[in-house]
Coordinates of C-alpha atoms in Angstrom, one line a residue:
X1 CA 53.1 146.4 116.3
X2 CA 54.9 146.4 113.0
X3 CA 53.6 148.8 110.4
X4 CA 51.5 146.9 107.8
X5 CA 53.7 148.3 105.0
X6 CA 56.4 145.8 106.0
X7 CA 54.1 143.0 104.8
X8 CA 53.3 144.5 101.5
X9 CA 54.5 143.0 98.2
X10 CA 56.1 145.5 95.9
X11 CA 56.6 145.4 92.1
X12 CA 59.7 143.5 91.0
X13 CA 62.5 146.0 90.4
X14 CA 61.0 148.6 92.7
X15 CA 63.9 150.9 93.8
X16 CA 64.4 152.0 97.4
X17 CA 66.7 155.0 97.8
X18 CA 67.5 158.2 99.6
X19 CA 68.4 161.7 98.3
X20 CA 70.6 164.7 99.0
X21 CA 71.7 167.9 97.2
X22 CA 75.3 169.1 96.7
X23 CA 74.9 172.5 98.2
X24 CA 73.2 171.2 101.3
X25 CA 75.8 168.5 102.3
X26 CA 79.1 169.0 100.5
X27 CA 80.8 171.9 102.2
X28 CA 84.3 172.5 100.9
X29 CA 82.9 175.8 99.6
X30 CA 86.4 177.1 98.5
X31 CA 88.2 173.8 97.9
X32 CA 88.9 171.8 94.8
X33 CA 88.5 174.7 92.5
X34 CA 84.9 175.5 93.5
X35 CA 83.7 179.1 93.4
X36 CA 80.5 180.8 94.6
X37 CA 77.1 179.5 93.7
X38 CA 74.1 181.8 94.1
X39 CA 73.5 180.1 97.5
X40 CA 77.1 180.9 98.7
X41 CA 76.5 184.5 97.7
X42 CA 72.9 184.7 99.1
X43 CA 74.1 183.4 102.5
X44 CA 76.3 186.5 102.9
X45 CA 73.3 188.8 102.6
X46 CA 72.3 190.0 106.2
X47 CA 69.1 188.3 107.3
X48 CA 68.9 185.9 104.3
X49 CA 69.7 182.8 106.3
X50 CA 68.6 182.0 109.8
X51 CA 71.3 182.7 112.4
X52 CA 73.6 184.0 109.6
X53 CA 74.6 180.4 108.8
X54 CA 76.3 179.4 105.5
X55 CA 77.2 176.4 103.3
X56 CA 81.0 176.6 103.8
X57 CA 81.2 173.4 105.7
X58 CA 77.7 172.0 105.5
X59 CA 78.0 168.4 106.8
X60 CA 81.4 167.9 105.1
X61 CA 80.3 165.2 102.7
X62 CA 83.1 166.3 100.3
X63 CA 85.7 164.9 102.7
X64 CA 83.5 162.2 104.3
X65 CA 82.0 160.8 101.1
X66 CA 83.3 157.2 101.5
X67 CA 82.0 157.0 105.0
X68 CA 78.6 158.3 103.9
X69 CA 78.5 155.7 101.1
X70 CA 79.2 153.0 103.7
X71 CA 76.2 154.3 105.6
X72 CA 74.0 153.9 102.5
X73 CA 75.2 150.3 102.1
X74 CA 74.4 149.6 105.8
X75 CA 70.9 150.9 105.3
X76 CA 70.4 148.7 102.3
X77 CA 69.7 151.4 99.7
X78 CA 69.2 150.3 96.1
X79 CA 70.0 153.8 94.8
X80 CA 71.3 157.2 95.9
X81 CA 70.0 160.4 94.3
X82 CA 72.6 163.1 94.5
X83 CA 73.3 166.3 92.6
X84 CA 76.4 167.7 90.9
X85 CA 77.3 171.3 91.7
X86 CA 77.5 173.5 88.6
X87 CA 79.6 175.9 90.6
X88 CA 82.1 173.0 91.3
X89 CA 82.1 171.5 87.8
X90 CA 82.3 174.9 85.9
X91 CA 83.4 177.5 88.5
X92 CA 82.3 180.9 87.3
X93 CA 80.8 178.9 84.3
X94 CA 84.2 179.1 82.7
X95 CA 86.3 176.0 81.8
X96 CA 85.7 172.6 83.2
X97 CA 87.2 172.0 86.7
X98 CA 88.7 168.6 86.5
X99 CA 89.2 168.4 90.2
X100 CA 85.5 169.0 90.8
X101 CA 84.4 166.3 88.3
X102 CA 86.9 163.9 89.8
X103 CA 85.1 164.2 93.1
X104 CA 81.8 163.0 91.5
X105 CA 83.7 160.3 89.6
X106 CA 85.0 158.9 92.9
X107 CA 81.5 159.1 94.4
X108 CA 80.1 157.2 91.4
X109 CA 82.8 154.5 91.8
X110 CA 82.2 154.2 95.5
X111 CA 78.4 153.8 94.9
X112 CA 78.9 151.1 92.2
X113 CA 81.4 149.2 94.3
X114 CA 78.8 149.2 97.1
X115 CA 76.1 147.9 94.7
X116 CA 74.2 151.2 94.8
X117 CA 72.7 152.7 91.7
X118 CA 73.8 156.3 91.1
X119 CA 70.8 158.6 90.3
X120 CA 72.2 162.0 89.2
X121 CA 70.5 165.4 89.3
X122 CA 72.2 168.1 87.3
X123 CA 70.6 171.1 88.9
X124 CA 69.6 171.4 92.5
X125 CA 69.6 175.2 92.7
X126 CA 73.4 176.1 92.8
X127 CA 73.7 178.3 89.7
X128 CA 77.2 179.8 89.5
X129 CA 77.1 183.3 90.9
X130 CA 78.9 184.6 87.8
X131 CA 75.9 183.6 85.6
X132 CA 73.5 185.3 88.0
X133 CA 75.4 188.5 87.5
X134 CA 74.6 188.1 83.8
X135 CA 70.9 187.9 84.6
X136 CA 70.7 184.3 85.9
X137 CA 67.6 182.3 84.9
X138 CA 65.8 185.5 83.7
X139 CA 68.4 185.5 80.9
X140 CA 67.6 183.0 78.1
X141 CA 71.3 182.5 77.5
X142 CA 71.6 180.6 80.8
X143 CA 69.6 177.7 79.3
X144 CA 72.4 177.2 76.7
X145 CA 75.1 177.4 79.3
X146 CA 73.2 174.7 81.2
X147 CA 73.3 172.4 78.2
X148 CA 77.0 172.8 78.0
X149 CA 77.4 172.0 81.7
X150 CA 75.2 168.9 81.3
X151 CA 77.5 167.7 78.4
X152 CA 80.6 168.2 80.6
X153 CA 79.1 166.1 83.4
X154 CA 78.0 163.4 80.9
X155 CA 81.5 163.3 79.4
X156 CA 82.9 162.4 82.8
X157 CA 80.2 160.2 84.2
X158 CA 78.1 158.9 81.3
X159 CA 80.0 155.7 81.1
X160 CA 78.8 154.7 84.6
X161 CA 75.7 156.8 85.4
X162 CA 72.4 155.7 83.7
X163 CA 69.8 157.9 85.3
X164 CA 69.9 161.6 84.6
X165 CA 67.6 164.2 86.2
X166 CA 67.9 167.6 84.6
X167 CA 66.2 169.8 87.3
X168 CA 65.0 169.4 90.8
X169 CA 61.9 171.4 91.7
X170 CA 62.0 174.3 89.1
X171 CA 59.1 175.8 91.1
X172 CA 61.5 176.6 93.9
X173 CA 64.5 177.9 91.8
X174 CA 62.2 180.1 89.7
X175 CA 59.2 181.3 91.7
X176 CA 60.9 181.2 95.1
X177 CA 64.2 182.4 93.9
X178 CA 63.1 185.2 91.6
X179 CA 59.6 185.9 92.8
X180 CA 59.4 185.6 96.6
X181 CA 63.1 186.1 97.2
X182 CA 63.1 183.5 100.0
X183 CA 65.5 181.4 98.0
X184 CA 68.7 182.4 96.2
X185 CA 69.3 184.6 94.3
X186 CA 66.7 186.5 96.5
X187 CA 65.1 188.6 93.8
X188 CA 61.5 189.8 94.1
X189 CA 60.8 190.4 90.4
X190 CA 57.6 188.8 89.1
X191 CA 58.5 189.1 85.4
X192 CA 62.0 187.6 86.1
X193 CA 60.4 184.7 87.9
X194 CA 58.1 183.9 85.0
X195 CA 61.0 184.2 82.6
X196 CA 63.0 181.8 84.8
X197 CA 60.2 179.2 84.7
X198 CA 60.4 179.1 80.9
X199 CA 64.2 179.3 80.6
X200 CA 64.6 176.4 83.0
X201 CA 62.1 174.4 80.9
X202 CA 64.2 175.3 77.8
X203 CA 67.4 174.3 79.6
X204 CA 65.7 171.0 80.5
X205 CA 64.8 170.4 76.8
X206 CA 68.2 171.3 75.5
X207 CA 69.9 169.0 78.0
X208 CA 67.6 166.1 77.3
X209 CA 68.1 166.3 73.6
X210 CA 71.9 166.8 73.9
X211 CA 72.3 163.9 76.3
X212 CA 70.1 161.6 74.3
X213 CA 72.2 162.2 71.2
X214 CA 75.2 161.1 73.2
X215 CA 73.5 157.8 74.2
X216 CA 71.8 158.6 77.5
X217 CA 68.8 156.3 77.9
X218 CA 67.2 157.2 81.2
X219 CA 66.3 160.9 81.3
X220 CA 63.8 162.7 83.4
X221 CA 63.0 165.7 85.6
X222 CA 61.8 166.1 89.2
X223 CA 58.9 168.4 90.0
X224 CA 57.5 169.2 93.4
X225 CA 53.7 168.7 93.1
X226 CA 50.7 169.2 95.4
X227 CA 47.0 168.7 95.4
X228 CA 45.0 171.9 95.1
X229 CA 41.9 171.4 97.2
X230 CA 39.2 174.2 97.2
X231 CA 38.0 174.9 100.8
X232 CA 34.4 175.1 99.5
X233 CA 33.9 173.1 96.3
X234 CA 30.6 175.1 95.7
X235 CA 32.2 178.5 96.1
X236 CA 33.3 180.1 92.8
X237 CA 35.9 182.2 94.6
X238 CA 37.5 179.2 96.2
X239 CA 37.3 177.2 93.0
X240 CA 39.1 179.9 91.0
X241 CA 41.8 180.3 93.7
X242 CA 42.4 176.5 93.6
X243 CA 42.6 176.7 89.8
X244 CA 45.3 179.4 90.0
X245 CA 47.3 177.6 92.7
X246 CA 47.2 174.4 90.6
X247 CA 48.5 176.4 87.6
X248 CA 51.4 177.9 89.4
X249 CA 52.4 174.9 91.5
X250 CA 51.7 172.1 89.0
X251 CA 50.5 172.7 85.5
X252 CA 53.0 175.4 84.3
X253 CA 55.6 172.7 85.0
X254 CA 53.8 169.5 83.9
X255 CA 52.0 170.7 80.8
X256 CA 55.0 172.1 78.7
X257 CA 57.0 168.9 79.5
X258 CA 54.2 166.4 79.0
X259 CA 51.8 168.1 76.6
X260 CA 54.1 170.5 74.7
X261 CA 52.0 173.5 75.6
X262 CA 51.4 175.8 78.5
X263 CA 47.8 175.7 79.9
X264 CA 45.6 178.3 78.3
X265 CA 44.6 179.7 81.7
X266 CA 48.2 180.0 82.7
X267 CA 49.1 181.9 79.6
X268 CA 46.1 184.2 80.2
X269 CA 46.9 184.7 83.9
X270 CA 50.6 185.3 83.4
X271 CA 50.4 187.5 80.3
X272 CA 50.9 190.7 82.3
X273 CA 54.2 189.2 83.5
X274 CA 55.5 188.3 80.1
X275 CA 55.0 184.5 79.8
X276 CA 53.9 184.6 76.2
X277 CA 56.7 186.9 75.3
X278 CA 59.5 184.6 76.4
X279 CA 58.3 181.6 74.4
X280 CA 60.0 181.5 71.1
X281 CA 59.2 179.2 68.1
X282 CA 60.6 175.7 68.6
X283 CA 60.9 176.0 72.4
X284 CA 58.0 173.8 73.3
X285 CA 59.1 171.1 70.8
X286 CA 62.4 171.0 72.7
X287 CA 60.8 171.1 76.1
X288 CA 58.4 168.3 75.4
X289 CA 61.1 165.7 74.4
X290 CA 60.0 162.2 75.6
X291 CA 61.2 161.2 79.0
X292 CA 61.9 157.8 80.6
X293 CA 60.7 159.0 84.1
X294 CA 59.1 161.8 86.0
X295 CA 60.4 162.4 89.6
X296 CA 57.7 163.5 92.0
X297 CA 58.7 165.4 95.2
X298 CA 55.9 165.6 97.7
X299 CA 55.8 166.8 101.3
X300 CA 52.3 168.1 101.8
X301 CA 49.2 169.1 99.9
X302 CA 47.2 172.3 100.2
X303 CA 43.7 173.5 101.1
X304 CA 43.1 176.7 99.1
X305 CA 40.7 179.6 99.4
X306 CA 40.2 182.9 97.6
X307 CA 38.9 184.5 100.8
X308 CA 41.3 186.0 103.4
X309 CA 42.4 183.4 106.0
X310 CA 45.6 183.5 108.0
X311 CA 45.0 180.3 109.9
X312 CA 47.5 178.5 107.7
X313 CA 50.4 179.4 105.3
X314 CA 51.8 178.2 102.0
X315 CA 54.9 176.9 103.8
X316 CA 57.3 179.0 101.8
X317 CA 58.1 181.8 104.2
X318 CA 61.5 180.4 105.2
X319 CA 63.3 181.0 108.4
X320 CA 65.2 184.2 107.8
X321 CA 64.6 187.8 109.0
X322 CA 64.7 189.2 105.5
X323 CA 61.3 190.1 104.2
X324 CA 60.0 187.9 101.3
X325 CA 57.2 188.5 98.8
X326 CA 54.5 186.1 97.5
X327 CA 55.6 183.4 95.1
X328 CA 52.0 183.2 93.7
X329 CA 52.5 185.7 90.9
X330 CA 49.3 187.4 89.9
X331 CA 47.5 185.4 92.6
X332 CA 48.8 186.9 95.7
X333 CA 45.4 186.8 97.2
X334 CA 45.1 183.1 97.6
X335 CA 45.0 181.8 101.1
X336 CA 45.9 178.5 102.8
X337 CA 43.3 177.6 105.5
X338 CA 44.3 175.1 108.2
X339 CA 42.6 171.7 108.1
X340 CA 43.6 171.1 111.7
X341 CA 45.9 168.3 110.7
X342 CA 49.2 167.4 112.5
X343 CA 52.1 169.5 111.3
X344 CA 55.8 168.9 110.8
X345 CA 58.5 171.3 112.2
X346 CA 58.3 173.1 108.9
X347 CA 54.6 173.9 109.6
X348 CA 53.4 171.6 106.8
X349 CA 50.3 169.6 107.3
X350 CA 50.6 165.8 107.4
X351 CA 48.2 164.1 105.0
X352 CA 49.7 160.8 103.6
X353 CA 46.6 160.1 101.5
X354 CA 47.3 163.2 99.5
X355 CA 50.3 161.4 97.9
X356 CA 48.0 158.6 96.8
X357 CA 45.6 161.1 95.3
X358 CA 48.3 163.0 93.5
X359 CA 49.9 159.9 91.9
X360 CA 46.5 158.6 90.7
X361 CA 45.6 162.0 89.3
X362 CA 48.8 162.3 87.3
X363 CA 48.1 159.0 85.6
X364 CA 44.5 160.0 84.8
X365 CA 45.2 163.4 83.4
X366 CA 48.5 162.9 81.5
X367 CA 48.2 160.2 78.8
X368 CA 51.9 160.5 77.9
X369 CA 53.0 160.2 81.6
X370 CA 56.3 158.2 81.9
X371 CA 56.9 155.9 84.9
X372 CA 57.0 157.8 88.2
X373 CA 59.5 157.8 91.0
X374 CA 59.0 159.4 94.4
X375 CA 62.3 161.3 94.3
X376 CA 61.7 163.2 97.6
X377 CA 59.4 162.6 100.6
X378 CA 60.2 163.1 104.2
X379 CA 59.7 165.4 107.2
X380 CA 61.5 167.7 109.6
X381 CA 60.9 167.3 113.3
X382 CA 62.6 168.5 116.4
X383 CA 64.8 165.5 117.1
X384 CA 65.9 164.7 120.7
X385 CA 69.1 162.7 121.4
X386 CA 68.4 160.3 124.2
X387 CA 71.0 159.6 127.0
X388 CA 72.2 156.6 125.1
X389 CA 72.9 158.7 122.0
X390 CA 69.9 157.3 120.0
X391 CA 67.3 159.4 118.2
X392 CA 63.8 158.0 118.7
X393 CA 62.1 160.0 116.0
X394 CA 58.7 158.4 116.2
X395 CA 56.9 161.1 114.2
X396 CA 59.3 160.9 111.3
X397 CA 59.2 157.2 111.3
X398 CA 55.4 157.2 111.1
X399 CA 55.5 159.9 108.4
X400 CA 57.7 157.8 106.2
X401 CA 55.9 154.5 106.6
X402 CA 52.5 156.1 106.2
X403 CA 53.5 157.8 103.0
X404 CA 55.1 154.6 101.6
X405 CA 51.8 152.9 102.4
X406 CA 50.1 155.6 100.3
X407 CA 52.5 154.9 97.4
X408 CA 51.5 151.2 97.6
X409 CA 47.8 152.2 97.5
X410 CA 48.4 154.4 94.5
X411 CA 50.1 151.4 92.7
X412 CA 47.0 149.3 93.5
X413 CA 44.9 151.9 91.8
X414 CA 47.0 151.9 88.7
X415 CA 49.7 154.4 89.3
X416 CA 53.0 153.4 87.6
X417 CA 55.3 154.1 90.5
X418 CA 58.7 152.4 90.3
X419 CA 60.7 153.7 93.2
X420 CA 60.8 155.7 96.4
X421 CA 63.6 158.0 97.7
X422 CA 63.3 159.3 101.2
X423 CA 64.5 162.9 101.9
X424 CA 67.0 163.1 103.3
X425 CA 69.8 160.8 104.0
X426 CA 71.5 163.3 106.3
X427 CA 70.6 166.3 108.3
X428 CA 71.9 169.2 106.3
X429 CA 71.7 172.9 105.4
X430 CA 68.0 173.5 105.0
X431 CA 68.2 176.6 102.7
X432 CA 67.0 179.8 104.4
X433 CA 66.4 177.8 107.6
X434 CA 70.2 177.2 107.9
X435 CA 70.8 174.2 110.1
X436 CA 67.6 174.7 112.1
X437 CA 65.5 172.0 110.5
X438 CA 66.4 168.4 110.4
X439 CA 65.1 166.1 107.7
X440 CA 67.7 163.3 107.9
X441 CA 67.2 159.6 108.6
X442 CA 70.8 159.9 109.8
X443 CA 71.5 162.5 112.4
X444 CA 74.5 164.8 112.0
X445 CA 76.1 166.4 115.1
X446 CA 76.9 169.8 113.7
X447 CA 79.7 170.3 116.2
X448 CA 81.6 167.0 115.6
X449 CA 79.9 166.0 112.3
X450 CA 79.4 162.5 113.7
X451 CA 76.7 160.5 111.9
X452 CA 74.1 158.5 113.9
X453 CA 71.3 156.5 112.2
X454 CA 68.0 157.5 113.7
X455 CA 65.1 155.2 114.4
X456 CA 63.5 156.3 111.2
X457 CA 66.6 155.2 109.3
X458 CA 66.5 151.8 111.0
X459 CA 62.8 151.5 110.2
X460 CA 63.5 152.4 106.6
X461 CA 66.3 149.8 106.4
X462 CA 63.9 147.3 107.8
X463 CA 61.3 148.2 105.2
X464 CA 63.8 147.8 102.4
X465 CA 64.9 144.4 103.7
X466 CA 61.3 143.2 104.0
X467 CA 60.5 144.4 100.5
X468 CA 63.5 142.6 99.1
X469 CA 62.5 139.4 100.9
X470 CA 59.0 139.7 99.5
X471 CA 60.3 140.2 95.9
X472 CA 62.7 137.2 96.2
X473 CA 59.8 135.0 97.3
X474 CA 57.8 136.0 94.3
X475 CA 60.6 135.6 91.8
X476 CA 60.3 132.4 89.7
X477 CA 62.7 129.7 90.6
X478 CA 65.3 129.0 88.0
X479 CA 65.9 125.5 86.7
X480 CA 69.0 123.8 88.1

């Protein structure tokens, strides 16, 4: 039986896309003038990446880009969300590398020729290693270097790219990169992590204002957001734990951008780690510049307790041997009980209705909320290649369709959601898990690099086609 989502009518202009990140797919780690990012460097640390794997080849998108764009066209994508690599555009954060920018220019041209809207992300975690050696995101100066890099990319692509995302998931590149150490650069320094949160916000604001002055009209940021659900809504300990989780996962990112202020409880909780000290006069006015969209990345939501419970996990332990710390700075005691729900290969609980609740909540709590786009949603499962070479990934297919259905329900309840990007187009380098976790709707054979559309990709293509047919039926007929 066909999933009911195929029969749904979507708002006119709703965008269907897929997403990737430069570091995870490009490869060509030492080609075209590129130098080390923090992830290239991190991958050389013993035990940092599962099986000692690295990004040198990834899935070779750098050389196979035209073929990959043809795949996107075959799937019927309206848009492709990709990132530019700071380490390729400004190797060592020195002069602009024309060869690196030319690669992205060719990609944009290929997309436009295929009728696919380019949706560009400026930062998906690949800080030049040279900047990390000067303090990285714990150093306020990095925010100004980011604005320079953003201007360089706009100079090359701004005539053809309309949609500009400053940061992807600053939670990960700050609290996981500088707090828990499970992500590059692998530091476990709570004060540095909190400084990184603010300096990435500042970098976002500087870039938004700089690009808007140059004529950019569609500017936004992508945050990974979750629901914070107290295990016992009558227990003050659980309620406070859920409050603290919500602060660190959601509100210290949402509030400065959408309200122009950090939450009072976040400032209080994080004062011992220096948050009030890194906020300078004028910062929040820059950070809260109006946006045309907010990208929402969502994979799972979280049951929270303030009591010890090791039945579940926060899902951020990674796949490497190297010991990591807690990313929940000042709240290391919070626990993540299991709800007994099905889990993905990442160990994340599957709860599609959580996405509906999150989207509705955002609209209710943030009066200045811009239009929303689901910029990442997807799942890793243990794929099996059948004798005929196909990948019948039933669980991933169900995951995608059920979550898309939840997006539709959120729209019915008033959420202003205007697009959905599945993660990910391709199997790829999954950070500290190396190549051990597959999120793609297109399978990549890591030996031959051959691409094969999985059943989930075919189902997603069918969903896009059905949505487009529905929209065309609803469109008013034009006079002859």
